[in-house]
PDB file of C-alpha atoms in Angstrom:
ATOM      1  CA  MET Y 825       2.406  -3.925 -12.431  1.00 43.00           C
ATOM      2  CA  GLY Y 826       3.409  -1.675 -15.235  1.00 48.00           C
ATOM      3  CA  ILE Y 827       5.168   1.479 -16.273  1.00 55.00           C
ATOM      4  CA  TRP Y 828       3.751   4.655 -14.718  1.00 58.00           C
ATOM      5  CA  ASP Y 829       4.089   8.392 -15.227  1.00 62.00           C
ATOM      6  CA  ILE Y 830       3.899  10.300 -11.939  1.00 65.00           C
ATOM      7  CA  GLY Y 831       2.471  13.808 -12.293  1.00 64.00           C
ATOM      8  CA  PRO Y 832       3.424  16.904 -10.277  1.00 65.00           C
ATOM      9  CA  ASP Y 833       0.339  16.335  -8.092  1.00 64.00           C
ATOM     10  CA  LEU Y 834       1.563  12.757  -7.443  1.00 60.00           C
ATOM     11  CA  THR Y 835      -1.175  11.144  -9.529  1.00 65.00           C
ATOM     12  CA  ALA Y 836      -0.068   8.034 -11.381  1.00 62.00           C
ATOM     13  CA  THR Y 837      -0.969   7.451 -15.002  1.00 65.00           C
ATOM     14  CA  PRO Y 838      -0.353   4.014 -16.516  1.00 62.00           C
ATOM     15  CA  ARG Y 839       1.925   4.162 -19.540  1.00 62.00           C
ATOM     16  CA  GLY Y 840       1.912   0.472 -20.373  1.00 57.00           C
ATOM     17  CA  PRO Y 841       2.755  -2.978 -19.096  1.00 55.00           C
ATOM     18  CA  ALA Y 842       6.126  -3.600 -17.529  1.00 49.00           C
ATOM     19  CA  PRO Y 843       8.570  -5.672 -19.511  1.00 49.00           C
ATOM     20  CA  GLU Y 844       8.548  -9.251 -18.310  1.00 48.00           C
ATOM     21  CA  SER Y 845      12.088  -8.828 -17.001  1.00 45.00           C
ATOM     22  CA  ASP Y 846      10.894  -6.104 -14.600  1.00 45.00           C
ATOM     23  CA  PHE Y 847       8.814  -8.550 -12.606  1.00 43.00           C
ATOM     24  CA  PRO Y 848      10.483 -10.155  -9.599  1.00 44.00           C
ATOM     25  CA  GLY Y 849      11.424 -13.587 -10.856  1.00 44.00           C
ATOM     26  CA  GLY Y 850      10.858 -12.640 -14.506  1.00 41.00           C
ATOM     27  CA  SER Y 851       8.997 -14.973 -16.863  1.00 42.00           C
ATOM     28  CA  GLY Y 852       5.681 -13.293 -16.062  1.00 42.00           C
ATOM     29  CA  SER Y 853       5.799 -13.934 -12.320  1.00 42.00           C
ATOM     30  CA  THR Y 854       4.125 -11.085 -10.478  1.00 52.00           C
ATOM     31  CA  HIS Y 855       5.468 -11.795  -7.008  1.00 55.00           C
ATOM     32  CA  THR Y 856       8.059 -14.494  -6.497  1.00 57.00           C
ATOM     33  CA  ASN Y 857      11.682 -14.455  -7.569  1.00 61.00           C
ATOM     34  CA  ASP Y 858      13.952 -17.387  -8.360  1.00 66.00           C
ATOM     35  CA  GLN Y 859      14.353 -18.142  -4.651  1.00 68.00           C
ATOM     36  CA  GLY Y 860      10.571 -18.176  -4.095  1.00 72.00           C
ATOM     37  CA  PHE Y 861      10.560 -14.823  -2.265  1.00 74.00           C
ATOM     38  CA  ASP Y 862       7.191 -13.058  -2.382  1.00 79.00           C
ATOM     39  CA  PRO Y 863       7.477  -9.424  -1.181  1.00 78.00           C
ATOM     40  CA  VAL Y 864       3.725  -9.112  -0.581  1.00 77.00           C
ATOM     41  CA  GLU Y 865       3.741 -12.203   1.650  1.00 82.00           C
ATOM     42  CA  ALA Y 866       6.816 -10.873   3.465  1.00 80.00           C
ATOM     43  CA  VAL Y 867       5.169  -7.523   4.232  1.00 78.00           C
ATOM     44  CA  ASN Y 868       1.956  -9.254   5.304  1.00 79.00           C
ATOM     45  CA  ALA Y 869       3.954 -11.555   7.600  1.00 82.00           C
ATOM     46  CA  LEU Y 870       5.263  -8.425   9.334  1.00 81.00           C
ATOM     47  CA  GLY Y 871       1.683  -7.505  10.185  1.00 80.00           C
ATOM     48  CA  ALA Y 872       1.200  -4.706   7.679  1.00 81.00           C
ATOM     49  CA  VAL Y 873      -2.262  -3.218   7.388  1.00 82.00           C
ATOM     50  CA  TRP Y 874      -3.067  -2.042   3.868  1.00 84.00           C
ATOM     51  CA  SER Y 875      -5.424   0.695   2.751  1.00 88.00           C
ATOM     52  CA  PRO Y 876      -8.501  -0.896   1.189  1.00 87.00           C
ATOM     53  CA  ASP Y 877      -7.843   1.434  -1.770  1.00 91.00           C
ATOM     54  CA  PHE Y 878      -4.177   0.580  -2.347  1.00 88.00           C
ATOM     55  CA  ASP Y 879      -4.755  -1.527  -5.471  1.00 89.00           C
ATOM     56  CA  ALA Y 880      -7.043   1.063  -7.075  1.00 92.00           C
ATOM     57  CA  TYR Y 881      -4.450   3.774  -6.393  1.00 92.00           C
ATOM     58  CA  ALA Y 882      -1.600   1.640  -7.722  1.00 90.00           C
ATOM     59  CA  GLU Y 883      -3.613   0.959 -10.874  1.00 92.00           C
ATOM     60  CA  GLY Y 884      -4.299   4.677 -11.366  1.00 93.00           C
ATOM     61  CA  ARG Y 885      -8.035   4.443 -10.714  1.00 94.00           C
ATOM     62  CA  LEU Y 886      -7.859   6.690  -7.607  1.00 92.00           C
ATOM     63  CA  GLY Y 887      -5.918   9.845  -6.871  1.00 92.00           C
ATOM     64  CA  ALA Y 888      -3.858  10.141  -3.688  1.00 90.00           C
ATOM     65  CA  SER Y 889      -6.495  12.321  -1.991  1.00 90.00           C
ATOM     66  CA  GLN Y 890      -9.101   9.571  -2.477  1.00 93.00           C
ATOM     67  CA  VAL Y 891      -7.105   6.775  -0.830  1.00 94.00           C
ATOM     68  CA  ARG Y 892      -8.451   5.804   2.582  1.00 93.00           C
ATOM     69  CA  CYS Y 893      -5.895   5.732   5.384  1.00 92.00           C
ATOM     70  CA  ALA Y 894      -4.829   2.236   6.445  1.00 89.00           C
ATOM     71  CA  LEU Y 895      -5.293   3.181  10.106  1.00 90.00           C
ATOM     72  CA  CYS Y 896      -8.381   5.390  10.388  1.00 92.00           C
ATOM     73  CA  THR Y 897      -9.909   4.265   7.039  1.00 91.00           C
ATOM     74  CA  SER Y 898     -10.869   7.866   6.173  1.00 93.00           C
ATOM     75  CA  ALA Y 899      -9.970   9.831   3.068  1.00 93.00           C
ATOM     76  CA  PRO Y 900      -8.297  12.137   3.696  1.00 90.00           C
ATOM     77  CA  CYS Y 901      -6.621  10.728   6.803  1.00 92.00           C
ATOM     78  CA  ALA Y 902      -8.207  11.752  10.097  1.00 94.00           C
ATOM     79  CA  CYS Y 903      -5.756   9.990  12.432  1.00 94.00           C
ATOM     80  CA  PRO Y 904      -4.909  11.523  15.786  1.00 95.00           C
ATOM     81  CA  GLU Y 905      -1.590  13.344  15.903  1.00 95.00           C
ATOM     82  CA  PHE Y 906       1.358  10.988  15.481  1.00 93.00           C
ATOM     83  CA  GLY Y 907       2.894   9.901  18.759  1.00 93.00           C
ATOM     84  CA  THR Y 908      -0.122  10.643  20.942  1.00 95.00           C
ATOM     85  CA  PRO Y 909      -1.710   7.946  23.115  1.00 95.00           C
ATOM     86  CA  GLU Y 910      -4.789   8.090  20.849  1.00 96.00           C
ATOM     87  CA  TYR Y 911      -2.628   7.380  17.796  1.00 94.00           C
ATOM     88  CA  PHE Y 912      -1.038   4.313  19.389  1.00 93.00           C
ATOM     89  CA  GLU Y 913      -4.454   3.096  20.596  1.00 94.00           C
ATOM     90  CA  LEU Y 914      -5.682   3.308  16.995  1.00 93.00           C
ATOM     91  CA  ILE Y 915      -2.696   1.268  15.792  1.00 90.00           C
ATOM     92  CA  ASP Y 916      -3.342  -1.372  18.438  1.00 90.00           C
ATOM     93  CA  ARG Y 917      -7.050  -1.585  17.534  1.00 90.00           C
ATOM     94  CA  ARG Y 918      -6.289  -1.823  13.808  1.00 87.00           C
ATOM     95  CA  HIS Y 919      -3.817  -4.660  14.437  1.00 83.00           C
ATOM     96  CA  GLY Y 920      -6.321  -6.436  16.683  1.00 84.00           C
ATOM     97  CA  ARG Y 921      -4.275  -6.007  19.848  1.00 83.00           C
ATOM     98  CA  ARG Y 922      -7.111  -4.435  21.867  1.00 71.00           C
TER      99      ARG Y 922
END
């Protein structure tokens, strides 16, 4: 985590570390707050599928056009049109439902 500058082309450039108070839970915690809530665990519990490049993008090592899609795993995204039977089949396969 840190402080980022977002450019007009949506690329992120790290500006420096976030103040400790900006972290959920403060005191250097990167995920949990005072009640033990971990947002990453919560999203994962909902069955989220992450792009394998998400961390590199969040750290500024990859531009948005280089991030592989969480569903089709291509960069740029090559998913079928949203809402089509092929799109929903891809979602089901990616979540291990077929």
